[in-house]
Short mmCIF file of C-alpha atoms and ligand atoms in Angstrom, two decimals:
data_model
loop_
_atom_site.label_atom_id
_atom_site.label_comp_id
_atom_site.label_asym_id
_atom_site.label_seq_id
_atom_site.Cartn_x
_atom_site.Cartn_y
_atom_site.Cartn_z
CA MET A 192 86.07 1.56 -45.38
CA PRO A 193 87.44 4.67 -45.02
CA GLU A 194 85.17 8.01 -44.55
CA VAL A 195 87.63 10.37 -44.16
CA ILE A 196 90.98 10.86 -46.30
CA GLU A 197 93.27 13.63 -45.49
CA LYS A 198 96.45 14.73 -46.61
CA PHE A 199 99.17 16.17 -45.50
CA TYR A 200 102.28 18.13 -46.77
CA SER A 201 104.18 18.81 -43.47
CA LEU A 202 104.59 17.09 -39.87
CA LYS A 203 103.55 20.29 -38.73
CA GLU A 204 100.28 20.14 -40.21
CA LEU A 205 99.80 16.45 -39.33
CA TRP A 206 100.24 17.25 -35.42
CA LYS A 207 97.82 20.14 -35.82
CA LYS A 208 95.00 18.53 -37.66
CA LEU A 209 95.27 14.88 -36.25
CA PRO A 210 93.20 15.36 -32.85
CA LYS A 211 90.37 16.49 -34.94
CA LEU A 212 90.42 13.38 -37.23
CA PRO A 213 88.24 10.07 -36.40
CA VAL A 214 90.01 8.26 -33.77
CA ASP A 215 89.82 4.95 -35.53
CA ARG A 216 92.62 6.24 -38.32
CA LYS A 217 95.65 4.88 -40.06
CA TYR A 218 98.70 6.29 -41.70
CA LEU A 219 98.80 5.57 -45.50
CA ALA A 220 102.24 5.45 -47.29
CA GLY A 221 102.68 3.64 -50.33
CA GLY A 222 99.57 1.50 -49.92
CA THR A 223 100.99 -1.64 -50.90
CA ASP A 224 100.39 -3.58 -47.56
CA LEU A 225 97.36 -1.31 -46.44
CA ILE A 226 95.15 -1.21 -49.54
CA VAL A 227 96.00 -5.07 -50.15
CA GLY A 228 93.80 -5.43 -47.01
CA TYR A 229 91.57 -3.20 -47.94
CA ASN A 230 90.69 -4.68 -51.22
CA LEU A 231 90.67 -7.96 -49.55
CA GLY A 232 87.97 -6.86 -47.15
CA ILE A 233 90.62 -7.98 -44.20
CA SER A 234 91.52 -4.49 -42.72
CA SER A 235 89.38 -1.18 -42.88
CA ASN A 236 89.59 2.06 -40.86
CA GLU A 237 87.40 5.00 -40.39
CA CYS A 238 90.06 7.56 -41.74
CA TYR A 239 93.50 7.27 -43.89
CA LEU A 240 96.24 9.78 -43.15
CA ASP A 241 97.87 9.92 -46.29
CA ILE A 242 101.52 10.92 -45.41
CA SER A 243 103.11 10.32 -48.82
CA ASP A 244 103.90 13.75 -49.59
CA ILE A 245 105.06 14.70 -46.29
CA ARG A 246 108.40 16.80 -46.89
CA GLU A 247 110.33 15.35 -43.69
CA LEU A 248 109.71 11.83 -44.67
CA ASN A 249 111.04 12.00 -48.13
CA LEU A 250 114.53 13.05 -47.67
CA VAL A 251 117.64 11.28 -47.91
CA ARG A 252 120.52 13.48 -46.28
CA GLU A 253 123.85 12.89 -44.43
CA ASN A 254 126.00 14.63 -42.02
CA LYS A 255 129.57 13.59 -40.91
CA LYS A 256 128.79 10.71 -39.06
CA GLN A 257 125.20 9.42 -40.32
CA VAL A 258 122.68 9.19 -43.14
CA PHE A 259 119.28 9.97 -42.78
CA ILE A 260 117.02 8.27 -45.00
CA GLY A 261 113.03 9.19 -44.60
CA ALA A 262 110.34 7.00 -43.78
CA GLY A 263 108.42 7.64 -47.12
CA VAL A 264 111.09 7.89 -49.84
CA LYS A 265 110.38 5.25 -52.28
CA LEU A 266 112.14 1.93 -52.66
CA ALA A 267 113.01 2.70 -56.22
CA GLU A 268 114.30 6.19 -55.01
CA LEU A 269 116.71 4.49 -52.64
CA GLY A 270 117.84 2.27 -55.83
CA LYS A 271 119.21 5.26 -57.19
CA ASN A 272 120.25 7.31 -54.87
CA SER A 273 124.24 7.40 -54.24
CA LEU A 274 124.46 7.82 -50.76
CA ILE A 275 122.36 4.78 -50.17
CA LYS A 276 124.96 3.06 -52.73
CA ARG A 277 128.11 4.23 -50.62
CA TRP A 278 126.92 4.07 -47.11
CA VAL A 279 124.38 1.47 -46.82
CA PRO A 280 124.97 -0.87 -49.67
CA ALA A 281 122.60 -3.58 -47.85
CA LEU A 282 119.66 -1.65 -48.81
CA TYR A 283 121.15 -0.59 -52.14
CA ASP A 284 121.74 -4.49 -52.80
CA CYS A 285 118.07 -5.25 -51.31
CA VAL A 286 116.06 -3.06 -53.83
CA PRO A 287 116.11 -4.89 -56.65
CA HIS A 288 114.94 -8.17 -54.85
CA PHE A 289 112.18 -6.09 -53.57
CA ALA A 290 108.80 -6.83 -55.42
CA SER A 291 108.37 -5.28 -58.74
CA SER A 292 109.68 -2.17 -59.95
CA SER A 293 106.16 -0.63 -60.27
CA LEU A 294 105.47 -1.70 -56.53
CA ARG A 295 108.92 -0.33 -55.75
CA ASN A 296 107.76 3.03 -57.10
CA MET A 297 105.05 2.92 -54.34
CA ALA A 298 106.41 0.98 -51.34
CA THR A 299 108.17 2.83 -48.76
CA LEU A 300 110.79 1.81 -45.64
CA GLY A 301 108.20 3.32 -42.96
CA GLY A 302 105.46 1.14 -44.23
CA ASN A 303 107.81 -2.00 -44.41
CA LEU A 304 108.53 -1.72 -40.56
CA ALA A 305 105.16 -0.55 -39.27
CA ASN A 306 103.79 -3.70 -41.52
CA ALA A 307 105.96 -5.98 -39.37
CA SER A 308 106.26 -8.78 -41.59
CA PRO A 309 108.37 -11.57 -40.82
CA SER A 310 109.73 -11.28 -44.62
CA ALA A 311 110.29 -7.67 -44.82
CA ASP A 312 113.29 -7.12 -46.80
CA GLY A 313 113.81 -3.62 -46.21
CA VAL A 314 113.84 -4.03 -42.68
CA CYS A 315 116.17 -6.74 -43.07
CA ALA A 316 118.91 -4.90 -44.70
CA LEU A 317 118.37 -1.72 -42.11
CA ALA A 318 118.70 -3.84 -39.39
CA ALA A 319 122.01 -5.52 -40.78
CA SER A 320 123.37 -2.08 -41.17
CA ARG A 321 122.43 -1.27 -37.72
CA ALA A 322 119.92 1.15 -38.43
CA TRP A 323 118.10 3.24 -35.64
CA VAL A 324 114.40 4.07 -36.40
CA LEU A 325 113.54 7.75 -35.66
CA LEU A 326 109.92 7.91 -34.19
CA ASN A 327 107.75 11.28 -33.71
CA LEU A 328 104.84 11.84 -31.79
CA TYR A 329 103.49 15.32 -31.69
CA GLY A 330 106.88 16.54 -32.32
CA LYS A 331 108.36 14.58 -29.44
CA ARG A 332 111.35 12.26 -30.91
CA GLU A 333 113.08 9.33 -29.91
CA SER A 334 115.17 6.98 -31.43
CA LYS A 335 115.87 3.20 -31.10
CA PRO A 336 117.19 -0.04 -32.89
CA VAL A 337 115.17 -0.91 -35.82
CA LEU A 338 113.95 -4.29 -34.76
CA SER A 339 113.13 -3.11 -31.24
CA VAL A 340 109.98 -2.02 -32.90
CA LEU A 341 108.98 -5.46 -33.94
CA LYS A 342 106.87 -7.40 -31.35
CA GLY A 343 105.64 -10.54 -33.30
CA PRO A 344 104.00 -11.21 -36.87
CA LYS A 345 102.21 -8.10 -38.00
CA LYS A 346 102.57 -6.73 -34.55
CA ASN A 347 104.74 -3.48 -33.96
CA ALA A 348 105.28 -1.18 -31.05
CA LEU A 349 104.26 1.99 -32.06
CA LYS A 350 102.16 4.11 -29.96
CA LYS A 351 99.06 5.50 -31.37
CA ASP A 352 99.51 8.15 -33.88
CA GLN A 353 103.22 7.69 -33.22
CA ILE A 354 104.96 8.30 -36.98
CA ILE A 355 108.25 6.59 -38.10
CA GLU A 356 110.01 9.73 -39.61
CA GLY A 357 112.93 7.85 -40.93
CA PHE A 358 115.95 5.81 -40.18
CA ILE A 359 119.67 6.51 -38.95
CA VAL A 360 122.54 4.48 -40.53
CA PRO A 361 126.13 5.13 -38.81
CA LYS A 362 128.60 6.04 -41.56
CA LYS A 363 131.03 2.83 -41.64
CA ARG A 364 132.80 1.70 -44.22
CA HIS A 365 131.80 -2.14 -44.89
CA LYS A 366 130.94 -4.75 -47.43
CA ALA A 367 127.14 -6.19 -47.65
CA VAL A 368 125.20 -8.92 -49.50
CA PHE A 369 121.66 -9.29 -49.71
CA LEU A 370 120.20 -12.93 -50.87
CA LYS A 371 116.86 -13.93 -51.16
CA LEU A 372 115.25 -17.56 -51.98
CA ILE A 373 112.24 -17.17 -53.85
CA SER A 374 110.05 -19.67 -56.09
CA ARG A 375 109.34 -16.95 -58.59
CA ALA A 376 111.48 -13.57 -59.20
CA LYS A 377 109.25 -10.23 -58.52
CA PHE A 378 106.55 -12.07 -56.71
CA GLY A 379 107.22 -10.78 -53.29
CA ILE A 380 107.54 -12.75 -50.35
CA GLY A 381 110.71 -15.03 -49.83
CA LYS A 382 111.21 -18.42 -48.29
CA VAL A 383 114.31 -17.03 -46.99
CA GLY A 384 116.09 -13.40 -46.76
CA ILE A 385 119.73 -13.13 -45.39
CA CYS A 386 121.59 -9.58 -45.20
CA VAL A 387 125.27 -9.91 -44.15
CA CYS A 388 127.39 -6.81 -43.55
CA ALA A 389 130.76 -7.27 -42.49
CA ASP A 390 134.21 -5.37 -42.23
CA ILE A 391 136.72 -8.38 -43.72
CA GLU A 392 140.46 -7.84 -44.31
CA LYS A 393 142.23 -10.58 -45.54
CA LYS A 394 139.67 -12.92 -44.81
CA PHE A 395 139.97 -11.65 -41.04
CA VAL A 396 136.46 -10.60 -39.69
CA LYS A 397 136.50 -7.17 -37.69
CA ASP A 398 132.95 -6.97 -37.50
CA ILE A 399 129.84 -8.46 -39.10
CA ASN A 400 126.07 -8.47 -38.73
CA VAL A 401 123.80 -11.59 -40.26
CA VAL A 402 119.99 -10.77 -40.04
CA LEU A 403 117.58 -13.04 -41.66
CA SER A 404 114.01 -12.74 -42.83
CA SER A 405 111.09 -15.31 -43.24
CA VAL A 406 112.55 -17.54 -40.49
CA ALA A 407 111.29 -16.28 -37.20
CA PRO A 408 108.21 -14.29 -36.03
CA THR A 409 110.34 -11.44 -36.74
CA VAL A 410 113.11 -10.20 -38.75
CA PHE A 411 115.60 -11.69 -36.80
CA GLU A 412 119.20 -10.83 -35.92
CA ALA A 413 121.71 -13.87 -35.56
CA LYS A 414 123.85 -12.82 -32.78
CA LYS A 415 125.18 -16.42 -32.06
CA THR A 416 126.34 -16.82 -35.68
CA SER A 417 127.90 -13.40 -35.97
CA SER A 418 129.57 -13.96 -32.68
CA ILE A 419 131.19 -16.92 -34.16
CA LEU A 420 132.32 -15.13 -37.14
CA LYS A 421 133.57 -11.69 -35.48
CA TYR A 422 137.20 -11.90 -34.94
CA SER A 423 137.96 -15.01 -36.88
CA TYR A 424 139.50 -16.17 -40.08
CA LEU A 425 137.07 -17.04 -42.83
CA THR A 426 138.28 -20.76 -43.13
CA ALA A 427 136.47 -23.64 -44.03
CA LYS A 428 135.98 -24.80 -40.46
CA ILE A 429 134.72 -21.47 -38.92
CA VAL A 430 132.11 -21.02 -41.92
CA GLU A 431 130.81 -24.62 -41.45
CA LYS A 432 130.43 -23.91 -37.71
CA ALA A 433 128.58 -21.04 -38.37
CA SER A 434 126.24 -22.49 -40.77
CA GLU A 435 125.69 -25.18 -38.34
CA THR A 436 125.06 -22.57 -35.77
CA ILE A 437 122.59 -20.33 -38.00
CA ARG A 438 120.44 -23.70 -38.64
CA THR A 439 119.79 -23.98 -34.80
CA GLU A 440 119.22 -20.29 -34.44
CA VAL A 441 116.31 -19.61 -36.52
CA SER A 442 112.68 -20.72 -35.98
CA PRO A 443 111.20 -21.10 -39.17
CA ILE A 444 107.69 -22.52 -39.84
CA SER A 445 106.05 -24.32 -42.75
CA ASP A 446 103.72 -22.52 -44.60
CA ILE A 447 102.76 -22.07 -48.68
CA ARG A 448 106.07 -20.96 -49.52
CA SER A 449 107.95 -23.66 -48.01
CA ALA A 450 108.82 -26.24 -45.61
CA GLN A 451 110.27 -25.58 -42.08
CA ASP A 452 113.14 -28.23 -42.74
CA TYR A 453 114.08 -26.80 -46.03
CA ARG A 454 114.13 -23.14 -44.91
CA ARG A 455 116.30 -24.21 -41.96
CA GLU A 456 118.67 -26.05 -44.29
CA MET A 457 118.76 -22.86 -46.60
CA CYS A 458 120.04 -20.74 -43.83
CA GLY A 459 123.13 -22.42 -43.95
CA VAL A 460 123.54 -22.67 -47.51
CA LEU A 461 122.55 -18.81 -47.87
CA LEU A 462 124.85 -17.92 -45.03
CA GLU A 463 128.01 -19.75 -46.92
CA ARG A 464 127.23 -18.36 -50.08
CA ALA A 465 126.83 -14.95 -48.53
CA LEU A 466 130.37 -15.10 -47.10
CA ARG A 467 131.74 -16.23 -50.25
CA TYR A 468 130.66 -13.05 -52.37
CA ILE A 469 131.74 -10.85 -49.11
CA ALA A 470 135.07 -12.05 -48.24
CA MET B 183 81.15 10.27 -45.49
CA LYS B 184 83.31 13.27 -46.15
CA LYS B 185 83.95 13.97 -49.88
CA TYR B 186 87.39 14.64 -51.19
CA LEU B 187 87.96 17.47 -53.46
CA LEU B 188 90.41 15.59 -55.89
CA LYS B 189 92.42 18.17 -58.29
CA CYS B 190 94.70 16.36 -60.79
CA GLN B 191 95.53 16.10 -64.47
CA VAL B 192 94.86 13.12 -66.36
CA ASN B 193 96.30 12.70 -69.92
CA GLY B 194 96.93 16.28 -70.07
CA LYS B 195 93.67 17.63 -68.94
CA ASN B 196 93.23 19.17 -65.60
CA ILE B 197 90.29 17.67 -63.28
CA GLU B 198 88.56 18.59 -60.15
CA ARG B 199 86.00 16.54 -58.91
CA GLU B 200 84.43 15.53 -55.57
CA ILE B 201 84.93 11.67 -54.97
CA ARG B 202 84.28 9.20 -52.20
CA PRO B 203 87.21 9.19 -49.88
CA ASP B 204 86.81 5.17 -50.19
CA LYS B 205 87.61 5.29 -53.98
CA THR B 206 90.84 3.50 -55.28
CA LEU B 207 92.78 5.55 -58.12
CA LEU B 208 91.73 2.59 -60.27
CA GLU B 209 88.13 2.93 -59.26
CA PHE B 210 88.14 6.45 -59.99
CA ILE B 211 89.87 6.19 -63.52
CA ARG B 212 87.33 3.52 -64.40
CA GLU B 213 84.41 4.59 -63.00
CA ASP B 214 84.53 8.26 -62.56
CA LEU B 215 86.49 8.89 -65.48
CA GLY B 216 85.33 6.33 -67.92
CA LEU B 217 88.64 5.40 -69.01
CA THR B 218 88.43 1.58 -68.90
CA GLY B 219 91.83 0.83 -70.62
CA THR B 220 93.02 0.50 -67.17
CA LYS B 221 92.18 -3.03 -66.05
CA GLU B 222 91.50 -4.56 -62.62
CA GLY B 223 93.02 -8.16 -63.02
CA CYS B 224 93.99 -9.07 -59.15
CA GLY B 225 93.61 -5.95 -56.96
CA GLU B 226 96.68 -6.92 -54.98
CA GLY B 227 99.41 -5.57 -56.86
CA GLU B 228 100.51 -9.02 -58.30
CA CYS B 229 99.38 -8.62 -62.08
CA GLY B 230 100.35 -5.24 -63.61
CA ALA B 231 96.95 -4.83 -65.21
CA CYS B 232 96.22 -1.54 -63.59
CA LEU B 233 99.31 0.12 -64.01
CA ASP B 234 98.97 3.86 -64.89
CA LEU B 235 101.77 6.66 -64.80
CA LEU B 236 101.92 9.16 -61.84
CA ASP B 237 104.20 12.03 -62.49
CA GLY B 238 106.03 9.66 -64.97
CA ARG B 239 106.29 6.60 -62.89
CA ALA B 240 104.27 3.37 -63.11
CA VAL B 241 102.07 2.61 -60.16
CA ASN B 242 99.50 -0.04 -59.41
CA SER B 243 96.82 1.95 -59.34
CA CYS B 244 94.38 -0.89 -57.64
CA LEU B 245 96.74 0.12 -54.41
CA MET B 246 96.60 3.60 -54.49
CA MET B 247 93.72 5.75 -53.16
CA ALA B 248 92.18 8.15 -55.48
CA ALA B 249 92.87 11.07 -53.17
CA GLN B 250 96.68 10.18 -52.86
CA ALA B 251 96.56 11.40 -56.68
CA HIS B 252 95.77 15.06 -55.41
CA GLY B 253 98.31 17.53 -57.20
CA LYS B 254 99.81 14.59 -59.80
CA LYS B 255 99.81 14.20 -63.34
CA ILE B 256 98.27 11.08 -64.43
CA ILE B 257 98.82 9.18 -67.94
CA THR B 258 96.72 6.27 -68.74
CA ILE B 259 96.75 4.21 -71.86
CA GLU B 260 94.29 6.31 -73.50
CA GLY B 261 96.67 9.42 -73.07
CA LEU B 262 99.47 7.56 -74.92
CA ARG B 263 96.63 6.70 -77.71
CA ASP B 264 95.95 10.12 -78.12
CA GLU B 265 99.59 10.69 -78.56
CA LYS B 266 100.18 7.92 -81.06
CA ASN B 267 102.68 6.05 -78.67
CA PRO B 268 104.98 3.90 -81.00
CA LEU B 269 104.67 1.38 -78.37
CA ILE B 270 100.81 0.90 -79.34
CA ASP B 271 101.53 0.00 -83.00
CA SER B 272 104.76 -2.01 -82.20
CA PHE B 273 102.41 -4.26 -80.11
CA ALA B 274 100.28 -4.86 -82.89
CA LYS B 275 102.95 -5.13 -85.75
CA GLU B 276 104.72 -7.78 -83.30
CA ALA B 277 101.44 -9.58 -82.90
CA ALA B 278 102.35 -9.38 -79.10
CA VAL B 279 98.60 -9.14 -78.42
CA GLN B 280 95.85 -12.05 -77.86
CA CYS B 281 93.16 -11.18 -75.58
CA GLY B 282 94.57 -7.72 -74.97
CA PHE B 283 93.55 -7.52 -70.99
CA CYS B 284 97.03 -7.29 -69.68
CA ILE B 285 98.58 -5.01 -72.83
CA PRO B 286 97.79 -1.61 -71.22
CA GLY B 287 99.86 -2.28 -68.04
CA PHE B 288 102.50 -3.79 -70.42
CA ILE B 289 102.78 -0.81 -72.60
CA ILE B 290 102.60 1.85 -69.57
CA LYS B 291 105.45 0.07 -67.95
CA ALA B 292 107.40 -0.15 -71.22
CA GLU B 293 106.68 3.59 -71.77
CA GLU B 294 108.28 4.30 -68.33
CA LEU B 295 111.51 2.24 -68.97
CA LEU B 296 112.00 3.55 -72.42
CA SER B 297 111.53 7.29 -71.47
CA GLU B 298 114.28 6.49 -68.69
CA ASN B 299 116.47 4.29 -70.69
CA PRO B 300 115.37 4.31 -74.41
CA GLU B 301 118.22 1.86 -75.23
CA ALA B 302 117.28 -0.73 -72.56
CA THR B 303 118.64 -4.15 -72.94
CA ASP B 304 116.48 -7.13 -73.45
CA ASP B 305 117.58 -8.28 -70.06
CA GLU B 306 116.47 -4.43 -68.92
CA ILE B 307 113.10 -5.02 -70.82
CA LYS B 308 112.68 -7.90 -69.06
CA GLU B 309 113.41 -7.16 -65.76
CA SER B 310 111.12 -4.07 -65.95
CA LEU B 311 108.28 -6.18 -66.89
CA ALA B 312 108.74 -8.93 -64.18
CA GLY B 313 105.66 -7.37 -62.33
CA ASN B 314 103.11 -7.81 -65.51
CA LEU B 315 101.53 -10.98 -66.09
CA CYS B 316 100.00 -12.04 -69.32
CA ARG B 317 97.87 -15.34 -69.33
CA CYS B 318 97.81 -15.61 -72.96
CA THR B 319 101.12 -14.64 -75.23
CA GLY B 320 104.00 -16.20 -73.53
CA TYR B 321 105.81 -12.90 -73.40
CA LYS B 322 108.56 -13.36 -76.14
CA ASN B 323 106.85 -10.86 -78.80
CA ILE B 324 105.97 -8.63 -75.83
CA ILE B 325 109.57 -8.46 -75.31
CA LYS B 326 110.25 -7.83 -78.90
CA ALA B 327 107.64 -5.31 -79.22
CA VAL B 328 109.44 -2.95 -76.49
CA GLY B 329 112.64 -3.86 -78.26
CA LYS B 330 111.30 -2.64 -81.55
CA VAL B 331 110.75 0.92 -79.81
CA ARG B 332 114.23 1.11 -78.67
CA LYS B 333 116.10 4.59 -79.62
CA LYS B 334 118.79 2.50 -82.08
CA CYS B 335 115.64 0.60 -83.71
CA LEU B 336 113.77 3.65 -84.51
CA LYS B 337 116.79 5.33 -86.45
C1 LIG C 70 102.53 -7.80 -55.04
C2 LIG C 70 103.57 -7.55 -53.85
C3 LIG C 70 104.60 -7.80 -53.47
C4 LIG C 70 105.70 -7.39 -52.34
N1 LIG C 70 106.70 -7.71 -52.37
C5 LIG C 70 107.54 -7.53 -50.97
C6 LIG C 70 108.93 -7.73 -51.15
O1 LIG C 70 109.54 -8.39 -52.02
N2 LIG C 70 109.57 -7.62 -49.96
C7 LIG C 70 109.07 -6.90 -48.66
O2 LIG C 70 109.96 -6.62 -47.93
N3 LIG C 70 107.70 -6.10 -49.27
C8 LIG C 70 106.86 -6.97 -50.07
N4 LIG C 70 105.70 -6.34 -50.14
C9 LIG C 70 104.92 -5.81 -49.38
C10 LIG C 70 104.94 -4.19 -49.00
O3 LIG C 70 105.39 -3.80 -50.53
C11 LIG C 70 106.29 -3.64 -48.28
O4 LIG C 70 105.96 -4.20 -47.20
C12 LIG C 70 106.40 -2.28 -48.29
O5 LIG C 70 107.43 -1.41 -48.00
C13 LIG C 70 104.98 -1.25 -47.60
O6 LIG C 70 105.19 0.01 -47.54
P1 LIG C 70 104.10 0.95 -48.08
O7 LIG C 70 104.71 2.41 -48.06
O8 LIG C 70 103.31 0.59 -49.29
O9 LIG C 70 103.30 0.70 -46.58
P2 LIG C 70 101.60 1.17 -46.19
O10 LIG C 70 100.61 0.14 -47.44
O11 LIG C 70 101.14 2.38 -46.70
O12 LIG C 70 101.57 0.72 -44.97
C14 LIG C 70 101.71 -0.72 -44.05
C15 LIG C 70 101.54 -0.02 -42.73
O13 LIG C 70 102.42 0.66 -42.37
C16 LIG C 70 101.90 2.11 -41.56
N5 LIG C 70 102.81 3.00 -42.12
C17 LIG C 70 103.12 3.50 -43.32
N6 LIG C 70 104.11 4.45 -43.18
C18 LIG C 70 104.30 4.90 -41.70
C19 LIG C 70 105.03 5.57 -41.13
N7 LIG C 70 105.92 6.16 -41.88
N8 LIG C 70 104.90 5.75 -39.29
C20 LIG C 70 103.98 4.77 -39.24
N9 LIG C 70 103.13 3.76 -39.90
C21 LIG C 70 103.28 3.84 -41.07
C22 LIG C 70 100.82 2.04 -42.24
O14 LIG C 70 99.58 2.78 -41.47
C23 LIG C 70 100.06 0.34 -42.33
O15 LIG C 70 99.92 -0.07 -41.17
C24 LIG C 70 104.72 -6.72 -51.36
C25 LIG C 70 103.52 -6.42 -51.46
C26 LIG C 70 102.76 -6.61 -52.56
C27 LIG C 70 101.63 -6.24 -52.63
S1 LIG C 71 95.24 -5.04 -60.63
FE1 LIG C 71 96.77 -3.99 -59.62
S2 LIG C 71 98.16 -5.37 -59.91
FE2 LIG C 71 96.71 -6.62 -60.44
S1 LIG C 72 97.02 -11.00 -74.07
FE1 LIG C 72 95.73 -12.08 -72.81
S2 LIG C 72 96.38 -11.57 -70.76
FE2 LIG C 72 98.02 -11.07 -71.99
#
């Protein structure tokens, strides 16, 4: 149960006040993971650091080469943003599949990554877009590929107090498709999710990145499958080979949402479908 | 426990209260302010019974800590009732209500939708309300009740 809750409006203020706050502390953004755990009595911390109004985390901006997406921008905002539509189509396509529209008014990409769920939709779209995550600890910044922050189901590699400031996505024209297999629309966690970003000209694949969710311990980049498709023409034979490969590349489990074999099978089906949409 | 000084606006009134830091927004609204129109269904973000408007956006108040509302404007179903929001009448007229438990959440969500998109199509209404659960009505009359408040129907 939080004994202390502290709100911050800037990173400078956060780094200044942080050392004086209880050691058992946790960042609180949209709360759509953290407070579910709190309400269920599964997780609790002595101190919540409310970062939802930190200015630096609530920006989307661009320079010549990159788009920066603040870790605290709400999913609903991202779904209306013209820079996201143009340069991060995977994320734009992902938003309507992400929870319900009221949850999207709260949920953030920072929380989606830090929570490290194998089924994180936003992480799947960011990884397919080859995004890097920008981390900050007492003003010391570092950036690394998004998936390198994931260590296993619900385990991330963030250092204590390290904050996800945002995501950097290279500006490269491409097409994207995001598909999610789910029993009942708007109820969150999918059986399988796939996001494909590709540069395809007249059926020739110049570049491609295939990323999956809910079929491995973390959101997962299907590198073997992508390498089969890259520099190939999308013939029926190649698509079949890729969909066979993706079924062997993933490592799904059986759980309340779906069975292992079905998930494996559907990875191939969804890949074929995604390639059809994108070609 | 360090009390939190929460300043916000609720249904147009400025509020300043010292609150316990472990209160959710839902608990603050129901227990501290006595505005019991906001309901707790699941407490997990799944049902939408706890929706309120926060700076014009529908949010699941069960998943927000009350302190997060600092500096914000909150509208609850009581606020919409006081301003005679046409959705409330429309739900009654279209017999869209049975036990009524879920209805404040539906009306709050519909209000957000129609403020942004006064001519929303039926599909847009369905999409917008997809995070709200009703155990009684079967949804048809709810969609109809929201549809009747679209700009073109009110003319
Ligand atoms: C009903 C329901 C449906 C859902 N549906 C989906 C869905 O369809 N797809 C999906 O991917 N997810 C879904 N989720 C999960 C959740 O909404 C997402 O994971 C969301 O992105 C979490 O973001 P948040 O801002 O709410 O995180 P919070 O709950 O605020 O935080 C989650 C974790 O991240 C940490 N954190 C937050 N921000 C930062 C930061 N900037 N730096 C460092 N650490 C940080 C927190 O300390 C905490 O440990 C659903 C959840 C619910 C309740
Ligand atoms: S009580 Fe908040 S969504 Fe069910
Ligand atoms: S009217 Fe009873 S739950 Fe909706």
